[in-house]
Amino acid sequence: MSQKVSEFFGCMVFNDDVMRERLPKEVYKSLTKTIATGRTIDASVADVVANAMKDWAIEKGATHYTHWFQPLTGVTAEKHDSFIAPVGNCKVVMEFSGKELIKGESDASSFPSGGIRATFEARGYTAWDPASYAFVKDGSLYIPTAFCSYTGEALDTKTPLLRSMDAVSAQGLRVLRYFGDTSSKRLHTTVGAEQEYFIIDKEMYDLRKDLRYAGRTLFGAPAPKGQELEDHYFGPLKSRISAFMAELDEELWRLGINSKTKHNEAAPAQHELAPIYSNTNIAVDQNLLIMEYMKRIAEKHGLVCLLHEKPYAGVNGSGKHNNWSITTDGGKNLMDPGKTPAENVKFLLVLAAVLKAVDDYQDLLRISVAHAGNDHRLGGNEAPPAIVSVFLGEELDEIIRSIVDGTAYKAAGAGILDLGIPSIPTFRKDTTDRNRTSPLAFTGNKFEFRMLGSSQNIAMPNIVLNTAVAESFRQFADILDDAEDLEVAVAKILKDTFSAHMRIIFDGNGYSEEWEKEAKKRGLLNLRSSVDAYERFDDEKNIKLFATHGVMSRTEIESRKEILLENYAKIINIEALTMIEMASRDIIPAVNSYLGEVASTAAAKRSVLSGVSCAVEEDILMKLSDLNTKAYDALGKLKKAEAKAAKTAGVMARAEAYRDLVLPAMEKLRKLVDEMETMTSSEYWPLPTYGDMMFKV
Ligand code: ADP
Ligand code: MG
């Protein structure tokens, strides 16, 4: 790195500094107001901003601009237009209008819409999100946008996210007013998403059709070594990995992404990157860019980055920890317990709001992380279980217990306020032991939602967190609006809420069988598969939640449910077809060739020396040939299951068929093939092994 980081950090971003420098004072003021309040921008202001953006982008080497959006495919989309405008005489000028900045039209007929956008109305439009900075990448000016149908329904993840941020802000402010906060104008939810990933050598990757088509290995016997020695976690970085990470950081820093932490993770060849947290919409955009750059920079180093939740069986998969909190525009974190009794009470109310939200909308939180890939992790003794619960730590547990029981909280320095609300002026941060099995853990001044899959867009989990907490705030504020005595009302809210939602608190081992039983007793949901989860998306209570806060309409929810189910079926279908191709064309023929060699060895031995022992050859022939026959049979069954599932009518029934017929058939085939791998000569085995993939980076 020839340049200092501080000199090039954010150099490709049209950020606040650039705006201040390049925009006329009035325009700058108007734009920052738009950003701070979430209002729409004036057309005249937009023209000036667009022009300044264009001039800046051209200096950075851009010739094109693109509205950058997040359709429901889970990845980002972009369509590039150049700035050129002909002016006659074979000449062009570079132009970019406010209209082009604010709104783009897009033939969106190939994006999933779950039936919202009839094909005769194939157009959709993209609308600028001024709160997420534009940036230059690969010769284009990227403008973060929301993506809607012509009838105004959201066709993306960004629109409901922005709406959910508005909702939690509006309802949260109503509550804060009762605590004397008259100055905050906006609440922001903040997110820091820790991203896990695997790295594999490109040469190995190219030899694995399963990785190329499905992103995960569909076959593969375990390597002699896995993660049992725990020597990879936080271990020294290999030089190739280190070079990749250094370049990744540098590119991310140019884009103004605060990539902060990097380290080796638990599984061999698994790593993590964590940025410094930012406002949620920006964190979502940045996480998508981080994933994109991980893949792109890896390629430059002859590597491939695997973002799948479970690339390899038998070792940990990858997730994403979504650290989340709520902050005022003045920078006050509402999840910070605070130093005075009044601040403590406010904190406890926020805590109550979160507990209530998580308990009332366990299903939505589970849905927000449901994904075919993530099904291999949740409940698999490596990630949180599929049961949603909250970890608070001993101290907060005791405080809550004392509120519920109406007893004094007996910790050093703690007193008791009027009305039985304990004051906790010495609340110590980070005294909590870190419970890695908890789906949602309070970690001192934020909640860490740990159920997310590594490949997923983090928008949906945050949409649910924001909206569900907005609903708690709404209910609290309604009570306070009608209260005669504020303190009495607050005390009652705390007591009632904690009493009603104690069941969602769990500090023990989330992997244990006892917890499953206990959770069942408590009436908590245990939605094992994505399909179980999706089914509940459009329950009336969920439709009501999103409608109340203007986050998603019934149509938007129903369409999303359909897309999720369809997507699930498509993913398993691709996996099944990949397995079928690999087994039919690569694996079974390879085993046959090897069997042929073993048979001819035995025949050759016998032709030289009658009575020679061919016990080894015979044993291999018997066992391997038997396995190959069984594998062939399992392959036939998988083909049938796939054909049946593909023909099943109705998205729900189809997704269920893939889960109940195809997945088990895949499992059976894999088991046989993996066993054959352990008996077939390496020379004949057509695929890189687990050992090759995980230990040869
Ligand atoms: P750990 O692995 O110990 O959980 P990391 O440092 O890897 O911790 O990640 C913690 C993440 O939480 C970082 O992205 C950090 O910026 C983020 N974070 C810290 N404070 C907040 C907050 N108030 N709101 C949201 N995210 C936060
Ligand atoms: Mg971490």
XYZ file of C-alpha atoms and ligand atoms in Angstrom:
725
model
C 0.000 0.000 0.000
C 1.795 3.077 -1.156
C -0.796 5.516 0.126
C -1.871 6.051 3.696
C -5.231 4.521 4.539
C -6.464 7.781 6.010
C -5.761 9.432 2.669
C -7.700 7.055 0.463
C -10.414 5.872 2.847
C -13.796 6.564 1.275
C -12.196 8.167 -1.786
C -14.730 6.504 -4.096
C -17.750 7.654 -2.095
C -19.868 10.725 -2.663
C -20.044 11.245 1.083
C -20.844 14.116 3.363
C -17.425 15.747 2.963
C -17.637 15.660 -0.804
C -21.176 17.015 -0.729
C -20.204 19.867 1.541
C -17.285 20.719 -0.668
C -19.047 20.437 -3.999
C -22.610 21.567 -3.428
C -23.847 25.133 -3.032
C -24.578 25.802 0.654
C -28.362 25.852 0.268
C -28.409 22.656 -1.743
C -26.147 20.915 0.727
C -28.381 21.983 3.600
C -31.506 20.812 1.847
C -29.954 17.467 0.960
C -28.653 16.749 4.461
C -32.081 17.607 5.816
C -33.590 15.113 3.398
C -31.109 12.497 4.546
C -31.675 13.173 8.236
C -35.445 13.167 8.089
C -36.083 10.641 5.356
C -38.175 13.118 3.304
C -38.232 13.257 -0.474
C -36.014 15.678 -2.280
C -36.876 18.795 -4.261
C -36.563 18.488 -8.046
C -34.451 21.640 -8.332
C -32.112 20.417 -5.611
C -31.837 17.045 -7.334
C -30.599 18.656 -10.561
C -27.766 20.403 -8.791
C -26.838 17.288 -6.820
C -26.900 15.147 -9.959
C -24.611 17.491 -11.794
C -22.122 17.648 -8.934
C -22.216 13.868 -8.606
C -21.546 13.438 -12.296
C -18.566 15.831 -12.341
C -17.110 14.109 -9.293
C -17.721 10.637 -10.733
C -16.065 11.551 -14.039
C -12.983 12.707 -12.130
C -12.964 9.256 -10.527
C -12.969 7.664 -13.959
C -16.688 6.986 -14.363
C -18.361 7.057 -17.765
C -21.635 5.443 -16.694
C -24.147 5.547 -13.898
C -26.343 2.831 -12.552
C -29.227 2.581 -10.159
C -28.157 -0.170 -7.812
C -30.929 -2.146 -6.166
C -31.772 -5.258 -4.204
C -34.459 -7.311 -5.919
C -35.878 -10.356 -4.175
C -33.257 -12.609 -5.748
C -31.061 -12.054 -2.690
C -28.301 -10.435 -4.723
C -27.933 -6.932 -6.121
C -28.890 -5.717 -9.581
C -27.591 -2.958 -11.804
C -28.066 -1.631 -15.322
C -25.562 0.865 -16.625
C -26.250 3.960 -18.742
C -23.509 6.203 -19.972
C -23.512 9.923 -19.262
C -23.095 10.746 -22.959
C -25.580 12.964 -24.739
C -25.064 13.785 -28.441
C -24.882 17.472 -29.323
C -24.617 17.146 -33.108
C -21.566 17.174 -35.338
C -20.490 13.812 -33.942
C -19.882 15.385 -30.565
C -21.114 14.397 -27.138
C -21.315 15.996 -23.723
C -21.599 14.233 -20.403
C -24.968 14.779 -18.790
C -26.848 13.581 -15.748
C -30.115 15.127 -14.636
C -31.900 15.218 -11.309
C -34.644 13.148 -12.850
C -32.181 10.444 -13.810
C -30.755 10.528 -10.316
C -34.094 10.269 -8.541
C -35.914 7.758 -10.626
C -34.998 5.031 -13.049
C -37.214 2.820 -15.136
C -36.433 -0.761 -15.545
C -37.893 -3.627 -17.465
C -38.220 -5.819 -14.475
C -40.069 -8.755 -15.925
C -37.347 -11.245 -15.057
C -37.066 -10.327 -11.405
C -39.124 -12.351 -8.960
C -42.287 -10.527 -7.973
C -44.389 -13.346 -6.581
C -47.230 -12.438 -8.870
C -47.349 -8.715 -8.057
C -46.223 -7.559 -11.426
C -48.361 -9.049 -14.149
C -46.357 -9.555 -17.315
C -48.331 -6.936 -19.210
C -47.051 -4.394 -16.695
C -43.471 -5.481 -16.670
C -41.943 -2.163 -15.801
C -40.670 -1.354 -12.379
C -38.937 1.751 -11.160
C -35.983 2.448 -8.952
C -35.929 5.406 -6.575
C -32.829 7.009 -5.091
C -32.135 6.412 -1.393
C -30.222 9.595 -0.516
C -29.424 8.211 2.934
C -27.044 5.673 1.415
C -24.110 7.346 -0.327
C -23.459 6.959 -4.039
C -20.065 5.563 -5.004
C -17.866 4.877 -8.009
C -16.906 1.325 -8.861
C -15.622 -0.168 -12.127
C -16.146 3.024 -14.086
C -19.725 3.586 -13.004
C -21.449 5.866 -10.561
C -23.516 3.593 -8.308
C -26.690 5.100 -6.906
C -28.291 3.043 -4.124
C -32.007 2.809 -4.837
C -35.261 1.194 -3.821
C -37.121 -0.904 -6.403
C -40.911 -0.777 -6.798
C -43.595 -1.911 -9.181
C -45.526 0.678 -11.128
C -48.395 0.246 -8.736
C -46.073 1.147 -5.865
C -45.504 -2.254 -4.281
C -42.001 -2.960 -3.091
C -40.194 -5.462 -5.286
C -37.052 -5.326 -3.198
C -35.653 -5.608 0.302
C -34.624 -1.978 0.632
C -38.062 -0.363 0.533
C -39.519 -2.247 3.503
C -36.237 -1.795 5.342
C -36.454 1.983 5.025
C -40.098 1.859 6.052
C -39.257 -0.251 9.109
C -36.577 2.244 10.113
C -39.173 5.018 9.891
C -41.590 2.970 11.977
C -39.226 2.237 14.841
C -38.139 5.857 14.827
C -41.668 7.243 14.955
C -42.898 4.898 17.688
C -39.681 5.034 19.689
C -39.752 8.833 19.755
C -43.285 8.720 21.164
C -41.933 6.748 24.122
C -38.817 8.893 24.539
C -40.925 12.047 24.859
C -42.202 10.678 28.160
C -38.645 10.520 29.401
C -38.114 14.181 28.722
C -36.406 13.768 25.383
C -37.809 16.626 23.346
C -34.809 17.211 21.130
C -34.296 13.932 19.253
C -35.872 14.105 15.819
C -35.027 10.688 14.568
C -34.004 7.310 15.870
C -31.621 5.197 13.854
C -31.175 1.501 14.115
C -27.529 0.568 13.754
C -26.069 -2.687 12.543
C -22.652 -4.298 12.490
C -22.757 -7.585 10.570
C -19.936 -10.058 11.145
C -19.482 -12.011 7.924
C -18.137 -15.564 7.880
C -16.859 -17.260 4.732
C -14.709 -20.084 3.399
C -11.815 -19.833 0.989
C -10.866 -22.580 -1.451
C -8.209 -22.843 -4.120
C -9.684 -22.008 -7.523
C -8.239 -25.153 -9.103
C -10.012 -27.385 -6.608
C -13.190 -25.404 -6.949
C -13.218 -25.775 -10.732
C -13.106 -29.539 -10.344
C -16.238 -29.622 -8.187
C -19.517 -29.274 -10.064
C -21.384 -29.203 -6.762
C -19.508 -26.122 -5.594
C -19.961 -24.454 -8.948
C -23.680 -25.112 -9.288
C -24.851 -25.378 -5.700
C -22.228 -23.538 -3.672
C -21.794 -26.500 -1.345
C -20.303 -29.963 -1.548
C -23.032 -32.520 -2.151
C -20.598 -35.417 -1.797
C -17.419 -35.832 0.166
C -16.146 -38.134 2.878
C -14.708 -36.399 5.935
C -10.988 -35.673 5.918
C -8.874 -37.369 8.597
C -8.638 -33.974 10.234
C -11.476 -31.536 10.809
C -11.721 -28.709 13.306
C -11.245 -30.874 16.396
C -7.845 -29.506 17.333
C -9.258 -25.984 17.321
C -5.992 -24.874 15.787
C -7.569 -22.748 13.081
C -9.705 -20.459 15.230
C -7.806 -17.160 15.572
C -4.710 -18.971 14.266
C -2.018 -17.224 12.234
C -3.127 -16.237 8.720
C -1.508 -18.091 5.855
C 0.341 -15.739 3.548
C -2.008 -16.279 0.619
C -5.019 -15.570 2.794
C -3.314 -12.622 4.343
C -2.593 -11.113 0.918
C -6.198 -11.633 -0.098
C -7.480 -10.019 3.097
C -5.154 -7.047 2.723
C -6.376 -6.316 -0.782
C -9.974 -6.839 0.282
C -9.585 -4.340 3.108
C -8.004 -1.811 0.825
C -10.795 -2.038 -1.749
C -13.464 -1.851 0.953
C -11.815 1.148 2.561
C -11.845 2.966 -0.790
C -15.580 2.412 -0.795
C -15.820 3.883 2.680
C -16.559 0.555 4.299
C -15.105 0.356 7.802
C -13.693 -3.125 7.539
C -12.269 -3.538 11.007
C -11.700 -7.084 12.174
C -10.450 -10.167 10.362
C -9.520 -13.537 11.705
C -9.550 -17.267 11.088
C -12.756 -18.981 12.157
C -13.433 -22.373 13.706
C -13.429 -24.577 10.594
C -10.344 -25.097 8.418
C -10.186 -22.459 5.648
C -12.979 -20.475 7.318
C -12.596 -16.777 8.079
C -14.505 -13.758 9.295
C -14.669 -10.070 8.521
C -16.456 -7.515 10.666
C -16.956 -3.868 9.782
C -17.651 -1.094 12.267
C -21.396 -0.683 12.616
C -23.410 1.955 10.774
C -27.028 2.908 10.170
C -28.956 -0.149 9.100
C -29.660 0.765 5.470
C -25.983 1.530 4.962
C -24.934 -1.622 6.797
C -27.149 -3.649 4.460
C -25.683 -2.038 1.346
C -22.179 -2.455 2.682
C -22.654 -6.088 3.614
C -23.737 -6.798 0.037
C -20.644 -5.004 -1.249
C -18.454 -6.895 1.210
C -19.790 -10.199 -0.104
C -19.312 -9.100 -3.705
C -15.746 -7.962 -3.074
C -14.860 -11.105 -1.160
C -15.687 -13.115 -4.255
C -14.031 -10.756 -6.667
C -10.757 -10.237 -4.783
C -10.487 -13.961 -4.033
C -10.534 -14.678 -7.782
C -7.643 -12.283 -8.270
C -5.617 -14.423 -5.863
C -6.480 -17.714 -7.533
C -8.968 -18.421 -4.777
C -12.729 -18.723 -4.515
C -14.785 -17.344 -1.657
C -17.636 -19.606 -0.574
C -20.492 -17.740 1.062
C -22.770 -20.765 1.348
C -24.008 -21.564 4.848
C -22.676 -25.094 4.728
C -20.038 -25.758 2.081
C -18.732 -28.828 3.910
C -20.524 -31.410 6.016
C -18.987 -32.280 9.352
C -17.347 -28.943 10.091
C -18.965 -25.654 11.069
C -20.864 -23.706 8.474
C -20.913 -19.943 8.046
C -23.293 -17.470 9.541
C -23.590 -13.794 10.053
C -23.981 -12.083 13.400
C -26.255 -9.088 13.139
C -25.304 -6.706 15.958
C -28.197 -4.329 16.357
C -29.144 -1.357 18.476
C -31.174 1.846 18.404
C -29.587 5.285 18.668
C -30.953 8.816 18.742
C -29.837 11.296 16.097
C -27.803 12.838 18.917
C -25.848 9.604 19.231
C -27.404 8.238 22.426
C -27.620 4.444 22.342
C -30.953 3.323 23.801
C -29.484 -0.088 24.604
C -26.913 1.448 26.890
C -28.039 0.867 30.480
C -26.933 4.356 31.495
C -25.696 5.828 34.740
C -28.704 7.378 36.416
C -31.822 5.664 37.740
C -33.966 7.475 35.162
C -31.758 6.246 32.344
C -31.950 2.763 33.783
C -35.718 2.819 33.680
C -35.666 3.965 30.078
C -33.219 1.191 29.306
C -35.428 -1.377 31.019
C -38.370 -0.180 28.966
C -36.373 -0.635 25.767
C -35.357 -4.066 26.980
C -38.994 -4.897 27.657
C -39.869 -3.718 24.153
C -37.277 -6.037 22.631
C -38.292 -9.058 24.726
C -41.928 -8.550 23.842
C -41.075 -8.104 20.163
C -38.984 -11.264 20.037
C -41.575 -13.327 21.871
C -44.548 -12.046 19.900
C -42.783 -12.451 16.557
C -40.577 -15.512 17.036
C -42.021 -16.831 13.812
C -41.059 -13.758 11.788
C -37.529 -13.753 13.178
C -37.219 -17.416 12.231
C -38.648 -16.676 8.772
C -36.215 -13.810 8.292
C -33.275 -16.219 8.479
C -34.945 -19.176 6.777
C -33.064 -20.328 3.722
C -32.357 -23.742 2.235
C -28.656 -23.283 2.984
C -29.246 -22.138 6.544
C -31.337 -25.233 7.303
C -28.059 -27.149 7.476
C -26.881 -24.961 10.354
C -29.792 -23.967 12.565
C -30.366 -26.750 15.008
C -27.215 -28.506 13.834
C -25.185 -27.993 17.034
C -22.957 -25.373 15.527
C -25.242 -22.382 15.194
C -28.149 -21.303 17.357
C -31.037 -23.752 17.444
C -34.156 -23.146 15.381
C -35.946 -22.091 18.584
C -35.800 -18.335 19.055
C -34.843 -17.143 22.545
C -32.987 -14.277 24.210
C -29.875 -14.361 26.367
C -29.547 -11.501 28.843
C -26.965 -12.649 31.342
C -27.277 -13.242 35.052
C -27.442 -9.659 36.185
C -30.265 -8.569 33.929
C -32.110 -11.810 34.578
C -32.071 -11.027 38.282
C -33.252 -7.493 37.715
C -36.135 -8.704 35.610
C -36.984 -11.389 38.117
C -37.062 -8.789 40.881
C -39.428 -6.624 38.862
C -41.721 -9.527 38.133
C -41.707 -10.707 41.759
C -41.814 -7.205 43.215
C -38.745 -7.882 45.320
C -35.680 -5.712 45.785
C -32.734 -6.268 43.522
C -29.827 -7.108 45.727
C -26.670 -6.205 43.903
C -23.884 -3.971 45.101
C -24.706 -0.339 44.462
C -28.245 -1.054 43.450
C -31.087 0.700 45.116
C -34.765 0.575 44.656
C -36.859 3.308 43.153
C -40.379 4.079 44.140
C -42.937 1.687 42.808
C -40.711 -1.331 42.925
C -38.537 -0.542 39.946
C -34.986 -1.378 40.840
C -32.351 1.139 39.962
C -29.186 -0.314 38.579
C -26.658 2.483 38.520
C -23.713 0.132 38.615
C -24.853 -2.133 35.873
C -21.659 -3.621 34.610
C -21.300 -4.089 30.912
C -19.949 -7.295 29.497
C -20.150 -9.229 32.702
C -22.260 -11.650 30.752
C -20.519 -14.830 29.842
C -20.801 -15.221 26.133
C -23.361 -17.813 25.302
C -22.590 -18.861 21.762
C -25.677 -21.003 21.465
C -28.117 -18.143 21.976
C -30.025 -16.906 18.919
C -30.308 -13.372 20.270
C -27.883 -12.259 22.938
C -27.644 -8.973 24.779
C -23.972 -8.015 24.675
C -23.645 -4.935 26.832
C -25.103 -2.228 24.612
C -26.567 -4.075 21.639
C -28.332 -7.257 20.694
C -26.526 -9.822 18.613
C -28.881 -11.773 16.355
C -26.936 -14.876 15.449
C -29.246 -16.967 13.346
C -28.486 -15.331 10.007
C -26.973 -17.348 7.196
C -23.721 -16.193 5.635
C -25.121 -15.809 2.120
C -28.268 -13.907 3.003
C -29.124 -10.276 2.539
C -29.392 -8.949 6.097
C -32.321 -6.668 5.277
C -35.121 -9.038 6.263
C -33.898 -9.834 9.792
C -33.585 -6.119 10.396
C -36.986 -5.369 8.896
C -38.472 -7.810 11.404
C -36.459 -6.546 14.392
C -37.302 -2.926 13.613
C -40.989 -3.485 12.959
C -41.595 -5.819 15.877
C -39.891 -3.396 18.267
C -41.816 -0.505 16.696
C -44.985 -2.381 17.631
C -43.866 -2.796 21.256
C -43.098 0.928 21.389
C -46.454 1.713 19.844
C -48.287 -0.252 22.501
C -46.214 1.280 25.296
C -46.741 4.790 23.952
C -50.492 4.228 23.700
C -50.566 3.254 27.374
C -48.445 6.231 28.365
C -50.647 8.570 26.323
C -53.579 7.626 28.532
C -51.684 7.405 31.808
C -52.614 9.574 34.747
C -49.409 8.927 36.623
C -46.420 8.350 34.397
C -44.275 6.511 36.916
C -47.046 4.160 37.875
C -47.746 3.464 34.239
C -44.113 2.772 33.401
C -43.759 0.452 36.384
C -46.855 -1.404 35.318
C -45.652 -1.742 31.725
C -42.358 -3.173 32.946
C -43.967 -5.607 35.326
C -46.644 -6.710 32.869
C -44.285 -7.041 29.930
C -41.552 -8.892 31.761
C -44.104 -11.210 33.355
C -45.755 -11.967 30.047
C -42.543 -12.585 28.143
C -40.203 -14.233 30.649
C -40.526 -17.428 28.666
C -38.412 -16.060 25.818
C -35.395 -15.623 28.115
C -33.029 -18.560 28.141
C -29.436 -18.534 29.312
C -28.618 -22.219 29.195
C -27.256 -24.500 26.516
C -29.319 -24.070 23.367
C -27.963 -27.310 21.899
C -29.261 -29.535 24.664
C -32.206 -31.847 24.353
C -33.566 -30.525 27.637
C -33.908 -27.108 26.060
C -36.012 -28.516 23.243
C -38.320 -30.078 25.793
C -38.328 -27.035 28.023
C -39.009 -24.714 25.071
C -41.936 -26.864 24.095
C -43.311 -26.633 27.619
C -42.943 -22.871 27.448
C -44.899 -22.843 24.214
C -42.027 -21.524 22.109
C -41.940 -22.302 18.423
C -39.497 -24.789 16.996
C -39.704 -24.332 13.230
C -37.178 -26.829 12.004
C -37.128 -26.246 8.286
C -37.433 -23.141 6.164
C -40.684 -24.449 4.756
C -42.189 -24.750 8.261
C -41.185 -21.157 8.840
C -42.350 -19.677 5.515
C -45.770 -21.181 6.034
C -46.460 -18.691 8.822
C -45.352 -15.579 6.986
C -48.853 -14.475 6.049
C -50.528 -15.362 9.350
C -53.044 -12.651 10.146
C -51.052 -11.380 13.116
C -48.015 -10.847 10.890
C -49.970 -9.133 8.152
C -51.452 -6.884 10.801
C -48.031 -6.018 12.213
C -46.573 -4.954 8.892
C -49.738 -3.146 7.830
C -49.978 -1.195 11.106
C -46.514 0.226 10.532
C -46.794 0.642 6.786
C -43.844 -1.677 6.230
C -45.405 -4.295 3.958
C -48.878 -4.762 2.565
C -50.726 -8.052 2.417
C -49.857 -8.323 -1.275
C -46.194 -7.677 -0.581
C -46.127 -10.338 2.114
C -47.983 -12.923 0.080
C -45.713 -12.333 -2.891
C -42.615 -12.688 -0.720
C -43.882 -15.900 0.761
C -44.379 -17.287 -2.703
C -40.913 -16.221 -3.821
C -39.297 -17.738 -0.738
C -41.064 -21.067 -1.227
C -40.288 -21.098 -4.911
C -36.681 -20.234 -4.268
C -36.383 -23.033 -1.737
C -37.710 -25.542 -4.262
C -35.380 -24.223 -6.957
C -32.313 -24.513 -4.745
C -33.026 -28.123 -3.802
C -33.838 -28.875 -7.415
C -30.462 -27.580 -8.575
C -28.751 -29.592 -5.852
C -30.604 -32.760 -6.826
C -29.844 -32.336 -10.534
C -26.200 -31.665 -9.739
C -25.983 -34.823 -7.663
C -27.658 -36.804 -10.416
C -25.197 -35.547 -12.978
C -22.155 -36.099 -10.779
C -23.213 -39.588 -9.729
C -24.252 -40.733 -13.200
C -21.443 -39.269 -15.212
C -18.476 -38.986 -12.887
C -18.697 -41.045 -9.744
C -20.341 -44.328 -10.730
C -18.254 -44.582 -13.936
C -15.091 -43.855 -11.936
C -15.893 -46.593 -9.453
C -16.596 -48.936 -12.357
C -13.220 -48.191 -13.894
C -11.513 -48.860 -10.626
C -13.459 -52.110 -10.186
C -12.329 -53.065 -13.684
C -8.736 -52.505 -12.726
C -9.085 -54.514 -9.533
C -10.716 -57.363 -11.470
C -8.004 -57.387 -14.100
C -5.327 -57.337 -11.422
C -6.857 -60.452 -9.886
C -7.167 -62.111 -13.298
C -3.591 -61.235 -14.180
C -2.309 -62.565 -10.872
C -4.148 -65.822 -11.383
C -2.902 -66.241 -14.940
C 0.649 -66.089 -13.662
C 0.237 -68.166 -10.551
C -2.766 -70.356 -10.082
C -3.730 -70.558 -6.427
C -2.310 -67.111 -5.619
C -4.309 -65.194 -2.994
C -6.630 -62.615 -4.465
C -8.311 -61.941 -1.147
C -7.705 -58.190 -1.280
C -9.081 -57.841 -4.800
C -12.042 -60.060 -4.016
C -12.877 -58.163 -0.871
C -12.698 -54.810 -2.653
C -14.701 -56.158 -5.593
C -17.406 -57.544 -3.327
C -17.798 -54.511 -1.108
C -17.312 -51.763 -3.631
C -19.384 -53.395 -6.284
C -22.174 -53.879 -3.775
C -21.976 -50.190 -2.797
C -21.953 -49.136 -6.428
C -25.079 -51.170 -7.068
C -26.766 -49.578 -4.088
C -25.620 -46.135 -5.186
C -27.032 -46.755 -8.630
C -30.297 -47.738 -7.044
C -30.290 -44.646 -4.814
C -29.569 -42.550 -7.883
C -32.644 -43.984 -9.571
C -34.727 -43.144 -6.508
C -33.397 -39.615 -6.409
C -34.298 -39.149 -10.065
C -37.832 -40.295 -9.341
C -38.156 -38.090 -6.273
C -36.894 -35.071 -8.185
C -39.285 -35.703 -11.047
C -42.191 -36.072 -8.662
C -41.349 -32.934 -6.699
C -40.850 -30.898 -9.862
C -44.312 -31.854 -11.037
C -46.052 -31.129 -7.735
C -48.669 -28.413 -8.094
C -48.796 -25.454 -5.715
C -45.727 -23.688 -4.309
C -46.255 -24.877 -0.761
C -46.781 -28.510 -1.691
C -43.839 -28.347 -4.074
C -41.476 -26.952 -1.446
C -42.669 -29.654 0.946
C -42.049 -32.322 -1.668
C -38.479 -31.132 -2.112
C -37.978 -31.172 1.636
C -39.675 -34.510 2.322
C -38.872 -36.530 -0.806
C -35.841 -35.064 -2.503
C -33.629 -34.102 0.444
C -33.816 -37.574 2.058
C -33.098 -39.216 -1.313
C -30.065 -36.947 -1.710
C -28.917 -37.886 1.757
C -29.096 -41.610 0.953
C -27.142 -41.291 -2.261
C -24.516 -39.179 -0.588
C -23.969 -41.666 2.201
C -23.242 -44.468 -0.273
C -21.010 -42.353 -2.460
C -19.020 -41.082 0.518
C -18.427 -44.636 1.597
C -17.268 -45.572 -1.899
C -14.853 -42.639 -1.783
C -13.096 -44.186 1.209
C -12.559 -47.431 -0.747
C -11.689 -46.161 -4.198
C -8.130 -45.493 -5.268
C -7.292 -41.758 -5.179
C -6.114 -42.113 -8.752
C -9.615 -42.969 -9.878
C -11.664 -40.698 -7.626
C -12.894 -37.896 -9.899
C -13.226 -35.173 -7.256
C -10.908 -33.242 -4.948
C -11.409 -34.603 -1.437
C -12.411 -32.717 1.701
C -8.763 -32.784 2.707
C -7.714 -31.262 -0.627
C -10.320 -28.537 -0.422
C -9.901 -27.507 3.195
C -6.214 -27.981 3.776
C -4.641 -27.014 0.465
C -5.250 -23.289 0.462
P -17.604 -10.322 18.576
O -17.079 -11.277 17.547
O -16.868 -10.362 19.847
O -19.074 -10.364 18.737
P -16.810 -8.251 16.738
O -15.890 -7.131 17.094
O -16.344 -9.289 15.803
O -17.307 -8.850 18.118
O -18.134 -7.656 16.155
C -18.955 -6.830 16.869
C -19.753 -6.031 15.886
O -20.751 -5.290 16.591
C -18.941 -5.010 15.117
O -19.367 -4.971 13.800
C -19.286 -3.724 15.847
O -19.103 -2.560 15.057
C -20.741 -3.965 16.137
N -21.336 -3.043 17.118
C -20.762 -2.482 18.192
N -21.619 -1.618 18.796
C -22.771 -1.640 18.081
C -24.017 -0.962 18.165
N -24.267 -0.085 19.126
N -24.947 -1.238 17.214
C -24.700 -2.117 16.243
N -23.558 -2.775 16.126
C -22.593 -2.547 17.010
Mg -16.866 -11.732 15.825
